[in-house]
Amino acid sequence: MSLPGSLTTLSALVLLPSLIVAQSLLDRYSEVSMEDLSNPDPDEWLMWRRTGNNWAFSPLDQINTDNVASMRLAWTWTMEPGKQETTPLVHDGVMFLPQACDFIEAVDARDGTPLWEYRRPKVDHSAVLACANRNATLFKDQIIIATHDAYLVSLNARTGVVSWEVQMGNWELGQHYSGGPQVLDGKVIVGMSGCYYINTGCWITAHNPDTGAELWRRNTIPRQGEPGGETWGDVPNEQRRGGSAWMPASYDPELDLIYIGVAVPIPWGSIQRNIRGGDVLYTNSTLALEADTGEIAWYFQYIPGGNWDLDHPFERIVVESPVTPDPEAVSWMNPDIVSSVSRKLITGVPGKTGIVWTLDAATGEFLWATETSFQNVIVGVDIAGRKGITNTELDITEIRQRKFVCPSTTGGINWNSVGYSPDTNALYIPSNNVCMEYYLNAVNPVLGGYHSSATAIKKPVADNQAQVGMFTAIDVATGAKKWQYTQRAGMSGSVLTTSGGLVFVSDDARRFRAFDASTGEILWEQILNSSAGGFPVTYRLDGVQYLAIAAGEGVNYRMMTPEIRQRRGGNMLYVFRLP
């Protein structure tokens, strides 16, 4: 075994035992099969939200409501500077850490001993969010990533050496990957993002996992003459922009459908696109795609026409549940629900409005929706038209016309993700009360200039608003609140649920907490060095359950709470365990 060239003879002798153990870990590393991904070992975390249904749920229960109060720090690891939105992956005792700008590290999941690293050359990207890489996935002997320079790349999981790579977009036009790949139905599924002013719409592609070869492609914005293309009016194809797929897809194997969210049109305002009243499909929509072909089985559009940069590209959660919405609890419901029999659903909070939307997973039929944080954009549902109804009082008819819109472009929720627990049949939702004074600007279509489309001045919901953050448990069958916790600090972290009866989430005040999933009681708290931009995971090694979360730059709502201060960056992985 060769030693790293930077080690001195003495330090090499000191580190030799750990290096030998590390190499042994890599030698024993086994391939990840499709069965492993479909029915993962409870001890491991192989993909973004652990399973293709995007639950973020672990069956592990060694850490539970009775003992979580004694959980303590096991080890830490300093991570790469930059946008920190990582999801640690764990298999056969090896932890993989995808980090900002495609820096990948493999470490020993017991103590963080480094095993190998891969660093992709950083390009001078015009898109400010290009290096915010959220996840990778494991398959066979590979770790597959989607990069800031618009490549799909496979690394050998034992060595970090590139096994194949394919260029999918043009980073010089602002294109990049943000949400990473998922291996679903034996295919690598990934959505392009960064479709800004001077390029056209984005797409979702499927790839052969052995070679990276493209199998099918689905554009997120239809062109002239294609189904849905008429919703863009006479706008020429080269000006039909936007529709980024910012987050990873989900999958239901029984229906054989892939579900993915599509973001806003570019520019944001209908008057800037010279089209009034057009829905501009498939922006702000859920797309249900046939896994073998990429054909659209159905769609549902949450905000037709765009206008406010209130993206709806977040995770789609696939569950099976009875459908018995409580008319006293939900904001809107389908009056023609004829059966409460359990069925497959697409649920969760797909967009920035903070609304829980529940659709039939097979057909896209609207079932019910309910608000969490305050919003004034959606006022109803066009059930037959498969879309939300927006507030006409917020329509913008001229440049620099000001409107008071809730939430702000930061969102009631953003890419920080909701969790689901099958033990309670509940969604756990971190959301926030925040509004904005919003107006559109004259369009200046320059590379990387997409945020100049409008100006959003963050405002409180009301002058006397004190509580910004809220954490809400919503019953998936009825839409009723099981419990709700509110606080001054914004709820900016992603959720993890476990069979230990626990729900984990972090906030703007650097608190990482464990809540009782049934009651909402806070059972454990740790103050981190920074708010947590990463997605929490849990795993078990040598009979010990660990909990890992990456802290560092992420979504924040501190513009509403200036008294809550912290330094930017300081990216750090924290790993906890019981004594």
XYZ file of C-alpha atoms in Angstrom:
579
model
C 0.000 0.000 0.000
C 1.424 3.386 -0.942
C 1.287 6.210 1.575
C 0.288 9.784 0.748
C 3.327 11.711 -0.419
C 2.807 14.524 2.063
C 3.251 12.256 5.113
C 6.576 12.342 6.935
C 8.161 9.041 8.000
C 7.183 9.590 11.653
C 3.599 10.615 10.898
C 3.291 7.710 8.487
C 4.297 5.297 11.250
C 1.776 6.866 13.628
C -1.011 6.722 11.042
C -0.123 3.327 9.589
C -2.677 1.309 11.641
C -5.557 3.588 10.648
C -4.402 3.605 7.028
C -4.354 -0.192 6.986
C -7.875 -0.297 8.452
C -9.007 2.258 5.876
C -7.608 0.244 2.984
C -9.244 -2.866 4.383
C -12.592 -1.065 4.335
C -12.184 -0.283 0.645
C -11.072 -3.829 -0.150
C -14.247 -5.196 1.458
C -16.531 -2.701 -0.271
C -19.337 -4.580 -2.089
C -21.389 -3.533 -5.092
C -24.778 -1.884 -4.575
C -27.545 -3.690 -6.453
C -30.951 -2.445 -7.613
C -32.448 -4.595 -4.864
C -30.244 -2.750 -2.358
C -31.588 0.582 -3.614
C -35.206 -0.609 -3.698
C -35.081 -2.252 -0.259
C -32.046 -0.778 1.481
C -30.421 -2.326 4.518
C -31.713 -0.329 7.518
C -28.070 0.222 8.533
C -27.174 2.108 5.347
C -27.947 5.316 3.461
C -27.434 4.816 -0.292
C -29.290 7.694 -1.947
C -30.550 11.220 -1.291
C -33.566 10.702 1.033
C -32.605 7.037 1.624
C -35.336 5.576 -0.615
C -36.759 6.404 -4.031
C -40.045 7.561 -2.479
C -38.151 10.472 -0.804
C -39.437 9.775 2.723
C -36.161 10.549 4.573
C -37.214 7.805 7.004
C -34.923 5.307 8.743
C -36.147 2.056 10.371
C -33.363 2.335 12.968
C -34.583 2.698 16.556
C -31.529 2.284 18.785
C -31.710 6.053 19.297
C -35.278 6.666 20.448
C -37.577 8.834 22.542
C -36.386 7.158 25.771
C -32.647 7.723 25.330
C -32.060 10.481 22.759
C -31.480 13.010 25.549
C -28.131 11.311 26.240
C -26.897 11.429 22.621
C -23.437 12.976 22.303
C -20.867 13.939 19.691
C -18.939 10.993 18.221
C -16.695 12.755 15.673
C -16.499 15.746 13.344
C -14.933 16.520 9.982
C -14.030 19.862 8.415
C -15.548 20.159 4.945
C -14.936 22.134 1.781
C -15.829 25.872 1.825
C -18.766 26.980 -0.316
C -22.460 26.179 -0.647
C -22.978 23.329 1.823
C -25.966 21.190 0.900
C -24.466 17.724 1.156
C -26.135 14.380 1.821
C -23.691 11.867 3.365
C -23.994 8.376 1.854
C -22.966 5.247 3.780
C -22.279 1.720 2.530
C -20.060 -1.050 3.968
C -18.601 1.294 6.560
C -17.573 3.931 3.996
C -19.095 7.416 4.085
C -19.120 9.468 0.883
C -19.333 13.263 1.195
C -20.284 15.190 -1.977
C -19.364 18.824 -1.349
C -19.338 22.242 -2.995
C -18.148 22.339 -6.613
C -17.919 18.544 -6.891
C -15.296 17.853 -4.250
C -15.971 14.273 -3.127
C -14.426 12.613 -0.077
C -14.663 9.013 1.091
C -14.048 8.544 4.823
C -14.362 5.817 7.438
C -17.931 6.177 8.744
C -16.779 5.188 12.257
C -14.398 8.083 12.861
C -13.864 10.124 9.680
C -10.473 8.683 8.708
C -9.952 9.837 5.077
C -9.867 7.144 2.379
C -9.738 9.044 -0.944
C -10.819 12.301 -2.543
C -11.857 13.541 -5.963
C -11.674 17.209 -6.874
C -13.224 18.376 -10.119
C -11.567 21.444 -11.679
C -13.678 24.489 -10.869
C -14.877 26.542 -13.838
C -15.501 30.284 -13.802
C -19.276 29.887 -13.708
C -21.700 32.755 -14.239
C -24.470 31.015 -12.267
C -24.105 31.888 -8.588
C -25.788 28.658 -7.438
C -23.780 26.330 -9.677
C -21.681 24.854 -6.853
C -24.615 24.018 -4.574
C -24.492 20.258 -5.201
C -27.055 18.430 -3.066
C -26.512 14.750 -3.560
C -24.869 11.811 -5.275
C -26.009 8.199 -5.492
C -24.380 4.782 -5.100
C -24.837 1.948 -7.596
C -22.757 -1.142 -8.313
C -19.124 -0.102 -7.653
C -19.866 3.537 -8.529
C -20.676 6.824 -6.911
C -22.484 8.899 -9.535
C -22.506 12.696 -9.410
C -23.908 15.534 -11.533
C -21.552 18.494 -11.687
C -21.392 22.276 -11.628
C -20.031 22.231 -15.202
C -23.041 20.205 -16.471
C -21.444 16.740 -16.661
C -22.733 13.424 -15.399
C -19.780 11.563 -13.838
C -19.225 8.088 -12.429
C -16.403 7.517 -9.943
C -15.110 4.159 -8.781
C -16.328 3.947 -5.186
C -13.173 2.165 -4.034
C -10.672 4.590 -5.567
C -12.369 7.834 -6.620
C -11.085 7.367 -10.165
C -13.407 8.444 -12.997
C -14.953 5.437 -14.758
C -17.021 7.466 -17.248
C -18.317 10.995 -17.786
C -20.680 12.607 -20.275
C -21.289 16.285 -20.968
C -24.996 17.117 -20.785
C -25.139 20.912 -20.855
C -23.064 24.008 -21.476
C -21.774 25.694 -18.324
C -20.759 28.734 -20.386
C -24.497 29.340 -20.895
C -25.145 29.030 -17.162
C -26.338 25.405 -17.186
C -25.380 23.214 -14.229
C -26.652 20.436 -12.026
C -27.948 21.269 -8.562
C -30.119 18.330 -7.570
C -28.074 15.199 -8.149
C -28.845 11.893 -9.842
C -31.076 9.079 -8.627
C -30.838 5.480 -9.829
C -34.489 4.584 -10.398
C -35.812 1.613 -12.363
C -32.212 0.706 -13.222
C -31.595 4.068 -14.891
C -29.742 7.195 -13.821
C -32.391 9.943 -13.663
C -31.219 13.544 -13.453
C -32.675 16.998 -14.146
C -30.759 19.939 -15.628
C -30.862 23.322 -13.904
C -29.460 26.783 -14.586
C -31.686 27.546 -17.585
C -31.539 31.308 -17.310
C -31.791 34.275 -19.635
C -29.693 33.465 -22.660
C -30.487 29.778 -23.037
C -33.751 27.915 -23.450
C -35.592 25.426 -21.247
C -34.197 22.596 -19.174
C -34.761 18.843 -19.346
C -34.818 15.534 -17.490
C -32.771 12.640 -18.852
C -32.365 8.921 -18.229
C -28.972 7.229 -18.649
C -27.378 3.801 -18.824
C -25.595 3.497 -15.441
C -22.725 1.494 -16.944
C -21.773 4.022 -19.619
C -23.693 7.249 -19.041
C -25.310 6.931 -22.480
C -28.566 8.895 -22.738
C -31.674 6.687 -22.981
C -34.391 9.339 -23.182
C -34.928 13.066 -22.699
C -37.961 15.063 -21.600
C -37.891 18.829 -22.081
C -39.493 20.721 -19.205
C -40.779 23.457 -21.529
C -42.698 22.372 -24.666
C -41.798 23.935 -27.983
C -44.142 25.254 -30.617
C -46.358 22.496 -31.985
C -45.790 20.154 -29.005
C -48.523 19.341 -26.467
C -48.630 22.234 -24.022
C -46.655 24.482 -26.358
C -49.714 26.646 -26.970
C -49.596 27.812 -23.326
C -46.598 29.969 -24.275
C -48.581 31.780 -26.965
C -46.436 33.061 -29.831
C -43.196 33.183 -27.852
C -40.508 31.691 -30.131
C -38.724 28.547 -28.989
C -35.440 30.343 -28.303
C -37.220 32.647 -25.828
C -39.023 29.882 -23.917
C -36.690 29.879 -20.955
C -36.531 28.444 -17.479
C -38.065 25.250 -16.129
C -35.002 24.171 -14.138
C -35.245 20.806 -12.361
C -33.510 21.846 -9.138
C -34.140 18.722 -7.041
C -33.866 14.928 -7.428
C -36.732 12.785 -8.691
C -38.798 10.130 -6.903
C -40.232 6.837 -8.211
C -43.028 4.357 -7.645
C -42.133 0.885 -8.978
C -45.714 -0.428 -9.007
C -46.963 2.430 -11.166
C -43.575 2.589 -12.944
C -43.715 6.378 -12.832
C -40.974 8.901 -12.123
C -42.023 12.144 -10.395
C -40.074 15.364 -10.620
C -40.700 19.057 -10.033
C -40.161 21.884 -12.493
C -39.304 25.463 -11.478
C -40.288 28.919 -12.724
C -40.267 30.404 -16.220
C -37.553 32.943 -17.075
C -38.027 35.875 -16.907
C -40.410 35.649 -13.973
C -43.161 38.027 -15.058
C -45.731 37.345 -17.767
C -45.492 40.943 -18.996
C -41.737 40.465 -19.421
C -42.402 37.448 -21.622
C -44.946 39.421 -23.697
C -47.610 36.894 -22.867
C -50.609 37.594 -20.663
C -52.741 34.797 -19.290
C -50.708 31.846 -20.625
C -49.979 29.042 -18.173
C -46.434 28.476 -19.575
C -46.320 24.722 -19.047
C -44.634 22.816 -17.520
C -43.225 25.417 -15.152
C -44.161 25.177 -11.451
C -45.500 21.687 -12.085
C -45.200 18.055 -11.101
C -44.353 15.844 -14.060
C -45.178 12.134 -13.849
C -43.012 10.403 -16.450
C -43.175 6.855 -17.787
C -39.927 5.282 -16.604
C -39.173 3.448 -19.858
C -39.762 6.327 -22.278
C -39.902 9.654 -20.425
C -43.367 10.302 -21.862
C -45.611 12.479 -19.683
C -48.275 10.342 -17.996
C -49.804 13.356 -16.230
C -48.957 16.774 -14.850
C -50.291 19.205 -12.280
C -49.405 22.914 -12.271
C -49.382 24.772 -8.953
C -48.779 28.369 -10.112
C -49.787 28.892 -13.754
C -48.044 31.774 -15.460
C -45.212 32.247 -12.987
C -44.772 35.929 -12.037
C -43.328 35.820 -8.480
C -40.301 33.455 -8.476
C -42.157 31.071 -6.179
C -40.591 27.855 -7.450
C -42.279 24.459 -7.137
C -39.359 22.092 -7.872
C -38.936 20.419 -4.472
C -39.188 16.735 -3.546
C -42.286 14.730 -4.457
C -43.050 12.205 -1.697
C -44.728 8.919 -2.690
C -46.889 7.301 0.011
C -49.859 4.955 0.270
C -52.652 6.140 2.535
C -56.408 6.389 2.940
C -57.796 9.685 1.646
C -60.219 11.200 4.145
C -59.570 14.964 4.109
C -61.098 16.840 7.021
C -63.041 19.799 5.560
C -62.486 21.699 8.820
C -58.714 21.204 8.601
C -57.696 21.527 4.956
C -57.701 24.683 2.864
C -59.095 23.044 -0.292
C -60.390 19.576 -1.113
C -61.882 17.696 -4.028
C -65.642 17.363 -3.372
C -65.856 14.310 -5.614
C -63.630 11.950 -3.601
C -65.783 8.814 -3.649
C -63.690 6.377 -1.642
C -61.440 6.435 1.391
C -59.693 3.250 0.266
C -55.927 3.465 0.575
C -54.192 4.559 -2.623
C -50.833 5.797 -3.888
C -50.335 9.517 -3.382
C -47.908 12.256 -4.324
C -47.749 14.540 -1.309
C -45.475 16.967 0.492
C -44.662 20.645 0.010
C -43.581 20.961 -3.627
C -43.047 24.715 -3.640
C -42.196 27.937 -1.850
C -45.799 28.768 -0.902
C -45.515 26.237 1.953
C -48.727 24.484 0.910
C -49.112 20.720 1.309
C -50.540 19.361 -1.954
C -51.858 15.791 -2.201
C -52.508 14.209 -5.613
C -53.394 10.723 -6.821
C -50.072 9.216 -7.884
C -51.566 7.213 -10.753
C -53.659 9.972 -12.359
C -52.577 13.328 -10.922
C -56.120 13.971 -9.675
C -56.211 16.731 -7.055
C -57.340 15.447 -3.651
C -56.615 18.110 -1.030
C -54.264 20.920 -0.075
C -53.579 22.873 3.082
C -51.423 25.817 4.099
C -48.684 25.752 6.734
C -46.990 29.180 6.788
C -48.817 32.336 5.710
C -49.310 32.889 1.967
C -51.574 35.067 -0.182
C -50.745 33.762 -3.680
C -52.928 30.642 -4.040
C -56.651 31.223 -3.466
C -58.166 28.052 -4.889
C -57.797 25.003 -7.118
C -59.023 24.468 -10.682
C -59.587 20.735 -10.320
C -60.609 20.093 -13.935
C -57.797 22.277 -15.257
C -55.191 20.566 -13.018
C -53.793 23.793 -11.606
C -53.864 26.243 -8.744
C -55.817 29.485 -8.885
C -53.764 32.564 -8.101
C -54.745 35.833 -6.446
C -55.635 38.333 -9.191
C -54.931 41.215 -6.793
C -51.253 40.270 -7.049
C -51.178 40.401 -10.861
C -48.481 42.752 -12.133
C -49.504 44.789 -15.148
C -46.530 47.117 -15.539
C -42.815 47.262 -14.766
C -41.964 48.392 -11.186
C -45.552 48.077 -10.033
C -45.244 47.053 -6.366
C -47.183 44.220 -4.743
C -47.142 42.797 -1.212
C -46.617 39.068 -1.781
C -46.363 36.234 0.742
C -44.135 34.304 0.958
C -40.959 36.000 -0.244
C -38.685 34.578 -2.913
C -36.848 32.798 -0.088
C -40.074 30.879 0.328
C -42.185 29.659 3.180
C -39.969 26.672 2.510
C -37.099 26.264 0.085
C -34.955 23.280 -0.908
C -34.711 22.219 2.742
C -36.828 19.100 2.627
C -39.924 17.710 4.313
C -39.842 14.274 5.985
C -42.469 11.516 6.234
C -42.914 8.763 8.824
C -44.938 5.631 8.029
C -45.206 5.022 11.789
C -47.412 8.113 12.204
C -48.542 8.564 8.561
C -47.507 12.186 8.929
C -45.486 14.801 7.079
C -43.079 16.936 9.118
C -42.748 20.384 7.572
C -40.293 23.189 8.407
C -41.835 26.424 7.106
C -41.623 30.171 7.715
C -43.721 33.324 7.775
C -42.048 35.846 5.487
C -43.380 38.253 2.850
C -41.953 40.715 0.331
C -42.552 43.929 -1.493
C -42.111 42.736 -5.054
C -41.803 44.378 -8.447
C -40.627 43.406 -11.911
C -37.699 45.105 -13.641
C -37.043 45.824 -17.285
C -35.528 42.670 -18.740
C -31.790 42.669 -19.295
C -31.055 39.203 -20.739
C -27.399 38.766 -19.872
C -25.495 35.653 -18.854
C -26.069 34.914 -15.183
C -28.438 37.855 -14.823
C -31.604 35.950 -13.993
C -32.022 37.505 -10.530
C -32.335 40.953 -12.101
C -35.751 39.896 -13.411
C -37.398 41.353 -10.298
C -36.684 42.991 -6.970
C -37.921 41.399 -3.751
C -37.667 43.400 -0.517
C -38.234 40.977 2.384
C -40.952 42.036 4.822
C -42.638 40.522 7.887
C -46.173 39.171 7.562
C -47.285 41.970 9.907
C -45.540 44.783 11.774
C -45.888 42.961 15.079
C -44.803 39.557 13.766
C -42.586 37.774 16.269
C -42.641 34.115 15.246
C -41.011 33.342 11.900
C -40.300 29.620 12.033
C -42.779 26.797 12.448
C -42.518 23.021 12.442
C -45.771 21.250 11.643
C -46.892 17.619 11.659
C -49.687 17.017 9.111
C -51.743 13.816 8.927
C -51.468 12.471 5.355
C -54.951 10.898 5.397
C -56.929 13.848 6.775
C -54.728 16.915 6.268
C -55.240 17.823 9.931
C -52.431 19.151 12.115
C -51.150 16.628 14.637
C -49.067 19.343 16.291
C -47.255 22.566 15.492
C -44.198 24.200 17.069
C -43.441 27.899 16.460
C -40.399 30.026 17.250
C -38.674 33.289 16.447
C -35.797 31.739 14.445
C -36.442 30.502 10.938
C -36.807 26.761 10.324
C -34.162 26.312 7.649
C -33.071 22.673 7.892
C -34.166 19.432 6.272
C -36.053 16.714 8.148
C -35.096 13.161 9.120
C -37.608 10.723 10.662
C -36.858 7.403 12.388
C -38.565 4.360 13.879
C -37.264 5.545 17.222
C -40.255 7.881 17.268
C -38.027 10.844 16.464
C -37.983 13.721 13.995
C -34.781 15.721 13.513
C -34.565 19.242 12.076
C -32.301 22.313 12.379
C -32.866 26.063 12.349
C -31.325 29.501 11.801
C -30.248 29.754 15.440
C -27.862 26.797 14.897
C -30.086 24.446 16.909
C -30.228 20.839 15.738
C -33.093 19.154 17.564
C -34.892 15.861 18.069
C -38.681 16.150 18.381
C -41.079 13.464 19.573
C -42.845 12.491 16.345
C -46.177 11.985 18.120
C -46.295 15.001 20.427
C -43.879 17.645 19.107
C -41.962 17.734 22.394
C -38.277 18.686 22.053
C -36.226 15.807 23.492
C -32.639 16.768 22.545
C -30.770 19.780 21.256
C -27.251 20.504 20.020
C -25.904 23.929 19.076
C -23.844 23.664 15.875
C -21.163 26.039 14.606
C -23.507 27.253 11.862
C -26.993 26.646 10.541
C -27.173 23.306 8.753
C -27.343 23.401 4.970
C -26.970 19.634 4.660
C -29.500 16.800 4.734
C -29.350 14.714 7.958
C -28.912 10.937 7.739
C -28.595 8.044 10.171
C -26.764 4.712 9.858
C -25.530 1.795 11.997
C -22.043 0.272 12.182
C -20.792 -2.470 14.512
C -24.149 -2.362 16.284
C -23.963 1.408 16.920
C -26.430 3.887 15.413
C -24.956 7.216 14.268
C -26.626 10.470 13.253
C -24.828 12.777 10.783
C -25.526 16.316 9.619
C -23.448 18.801 7.622
C -23.510 22.377 8.930
C -22.633 25.387 6.837
C -24.152 27.772 4.357
C -27.728 26.999 3.344
C -31.190 28.534 3.219
C -31.748 31.151 5.929
C -34.459 33.537 7.090
C -32.230 35.831 9.128
C -33.319 38.861 7.085
C -36.442 38.638 9.279
C -34.512 38.080 12.519
C -31.459 40.387 12.448
C -30.737 39.666 16.112
C -29.861 36.056 15.207
C -26.300 36.312 13.974
C -23.634 33.914 12.764
C -20.629 33.821 10.487
C -21.117 32.539 6.950
C -19.549 29.237 6.012
C -17.578 27.185 8.518
C -18.625 23.922 6.878
C -18.473 21.009 9.296
C -19.834 17.465 9.456
C -21.153 16.464 12.878
C -21.721 12.800 13.788
C -23.554 11.828 16.998
C -24.207 8.561 18.893
C -25.403 7.309 22.245
C -22.807 6.947 25.051
